[in-house]
Amino acid sequence: MPRYTISVNGLELSFKTDADEKRIQAAQTLLEERFHELSKDGRYISREKLLTLLALGIADDFLELRQRLEGLEARMQELLERQQ
């Protein structure tokens, strides 16, 4: 399993994952963009608050996407049952 070291908002992170390098870079870019959005008003927000807000935003996105996926799966199952 490859080891990666990335910098997010000035914080060095090292970890191992099966994800490929492109996916790691895309995730790093997403995190940096969201950090920038949260701190763009020029206000000082502590790193802990930024990380917490980021985690909450990503968790919310995940839950919303999971709900949409479940709806699509239910719709697909309904369509398959109609064809039989």
mmCIF file of C-alpha atoms in Angstrom:
data_model
loop_
_atom_site.group_PDB
_atom_site.id
_atom_site.type_symbol
_atom_site.label_atom_id
_atom_site.label_comp_id
_atom_site.label_asym_id
_atom_site.label_seq_id
_atom_site.Cartn_x
_atom_site.Cartn_y
_atom_site.Cartn_z
ATOM 1 C CA MET A 1 0.000 0.000 0.000
ATOM 2 C CA PRO A 2 1.530 3.346 -1.037
ATOM 3 C CA ARG A 3 2.381 6.027 1.508
ATOM 4 C CA TYR A 4 1.534 9.645 0.786
ATOM 5 C CA THR A 5 2.601 12.873 2.451
ATOM 6 C CA ILE A 6 0.535 15.931 1.602
ATOM 7 C CA SER A 7 0.174 19.423 2.975
ATOM 8 C CA VAL A 8 -3.320 20.735 3.700
ATOM 9 C CA ASN A 9 -3.638 24.275 5.007
ATOM 10 C CA GLY A 10 -0.037 24.148 6.180
ATOM 11 C CA LEU A 11 -0.497 20.852 8.010
ATOM 12 C CA GLU A 12 1.702 17.942 6.878
ATOM 13 C CA LEU A 13 -0.167 14.633 6.743
ATOM 14 C CA SER A 14 1.322 11.195 6.097
ATOM 15 C CA PHE A 15 -0.840 8.159 5.512
ATOM 16 C CA LYS A 16 -1.164 4.898 3.596
ATOM 17 C CA THR A 17 -4.032 4.170 1.246
ATOM 18 C CA ASP A 18 -4.961 2.070 -1.762
ATOM 19 C CA ALA A 19 -6.200 5.207 -3.562
ATOM 20 C CA ASP A 20 -4.163 6.258 -6.566
ATOM 21 C CA GLU A 21 -2.170 9.493 -6.689
ATOM 22 C CA LYS A 22 -4.705 11.322 -8.877
ATOM 23 C CA ARG A 23 -7.432 10.680 -6.317
ATOM 24 C CA ILE A 24 -5.214 11.884 -3.486
ATOM 25 C CA GLN A 25 -4.388 15.064 -5.416
ATOM 26 C CA ALA A 26 -8.084 15.657 -6.187
ATOM 27 C CA ALA A 27 -8.961 15.237 -2.508
ATOM 28 C CA GLN A 28 -6.155 17.592 -1.486
ATOM 29 C CA THR A 29 -7.388 20.195 -3.990
ATOM 30 C CA LEU A 30 -10.956 19.871 -2.708
ATOM 31 C CA LEU A 31 -9.793 20.366 0.886
ATOM 32 C CA GLU A 32 -7.725 23.412 -0.024
ATOM 33 C CA GLU A 33 -10.657 24.940 -1.938
ATOM 34 C CA ARG A 34 -13.025 24.388 0.971
ATOM 35 C CA PHE A 35 -10.502 25.787 3.459
ATOM 36 C CA HIS A 36 -10.206 28.855 1.241
ATOM 37 C CA GLU A 37 -14.011 29.251 1.075
ATOM 38 C CA LEU A 38 -14.353 29.027 4.841
ATOM 39 C CA SER A 39 -11.643 31.601 5.503
ATOM 40 C CA LYS A 40 -12.159 33.953 2.532
ATOM 41 C CA ASP A 41 -13.772 36.814 4.504
ATOM 42 C CA GLY A 42 -10.393 37.661 5.975
ATOM 43 C CA ARG A 43 -11.517 36.652 9.438
ATOM 44 C CA TYR A 44 -9.261 34.533 11.556
ATOM 45 C CA ILE A 45 -10.676 31.085 12.183
ATOM 46 C CA SER A 46 -8.595 28.636 14.156
ATOM 47 C CA ARG A 47 -7.337 25.541 12.379
ATOM 48 C CA GLU A 48 -9.461 23.400 14.687
ATOM 49 C CA LYS A 49 -12.634 25.274 13.717
ATOM 50 C CA LEU A 50 -11.712 25.112 10.038
ATOM 51 C CA LEU A 51 -11.132 21.372 10.267
ATOM 52 C CA THR A 52 -14.394 20.873 12.152
ATOM 53 C CA LEU A 53 -16.385 22.936 9.642
ATOM 54 C CA LEU A 54 -14.725 21.087 6.793
ATOM 55 C CA ALA A 55 -15.496 17.704 8.345
ATOM 56 C CA LEU A 56 -19.130 18.696 8.902
ATOM 57 C CA GLY A 57 -19.464 19.920 5.317
ATOM 58 C CA ILE A 58 -17.985 16.750 3.886
ATOM 59 C CA ALA A 59 -20.119 14.577 6.171
ATOM 60 C CA ASP A 60 -23.222 16.470 5.042
ATOM 61 C CA ASP A 61 -22.234 16.027 1.385
ATOM 62 C CA PHE A 62 -21.664 12.313 1.978
ATOM 63 C CA LEU A 63 -25.039 11.839 3.681
ATOM 64 C CA GLU A 64 -26.840 13.731 0.921
ATOM 65 C CA LEU A 65 -25.126 11.708 -1.808
ATOM 66 C CA ARG A 66 -25.829 8.447 0.013
ATOM 67 C CA GLN A 67 -29.507 9.383 0.256
ATOM 68 C CA ARG A 68 -29.613 10.228 -3.459
ATOM 69 C CA LEU A 69 -27.882 6.937 -4.296
ATOM 70 C CA GLU A 70 -30.402 4.990 -2.223
ATOM 71 C CA GLY A 71 -33.216 6.784 -4.064
ATOM 72 C CA LEU A 72 -31.675 5.941 -7.435
ATOM 73 C CA GLU A 73 -31.178 2.311 -6.431
ATOM 74 C CA ALA A 74 -34.810 2.085 -5.304
ATOM 75 C CA ARG A 75 -35.935 3.636 -8.605
ATOM 76 C CA MET A 76 -33.776 1.200 -10.597
ATOM 77 C CA GLN A 77 -35.198 -1.733 -8.664
ATOM 78 C CA GLU A 78 -38.713 -0.464 -9.338
ATOM 79 C CA LEU A 79 -37.983 -0.197 -13.066
ATOM 80 C CA LEU A 80 -36.460 -3.686 -13.148
ATOM 81 C CA GLU A 81 -39.510 -5.145 -11.433
ATOM 82 C CA ARG A 82 -41.795 -3.477 -13.973
ATOM 83 C CA GLN A 83 -39.890 -5.073 -16.856
ATOM 84 C CA GLN A 84 -40.330 -8.595 -15.498
#
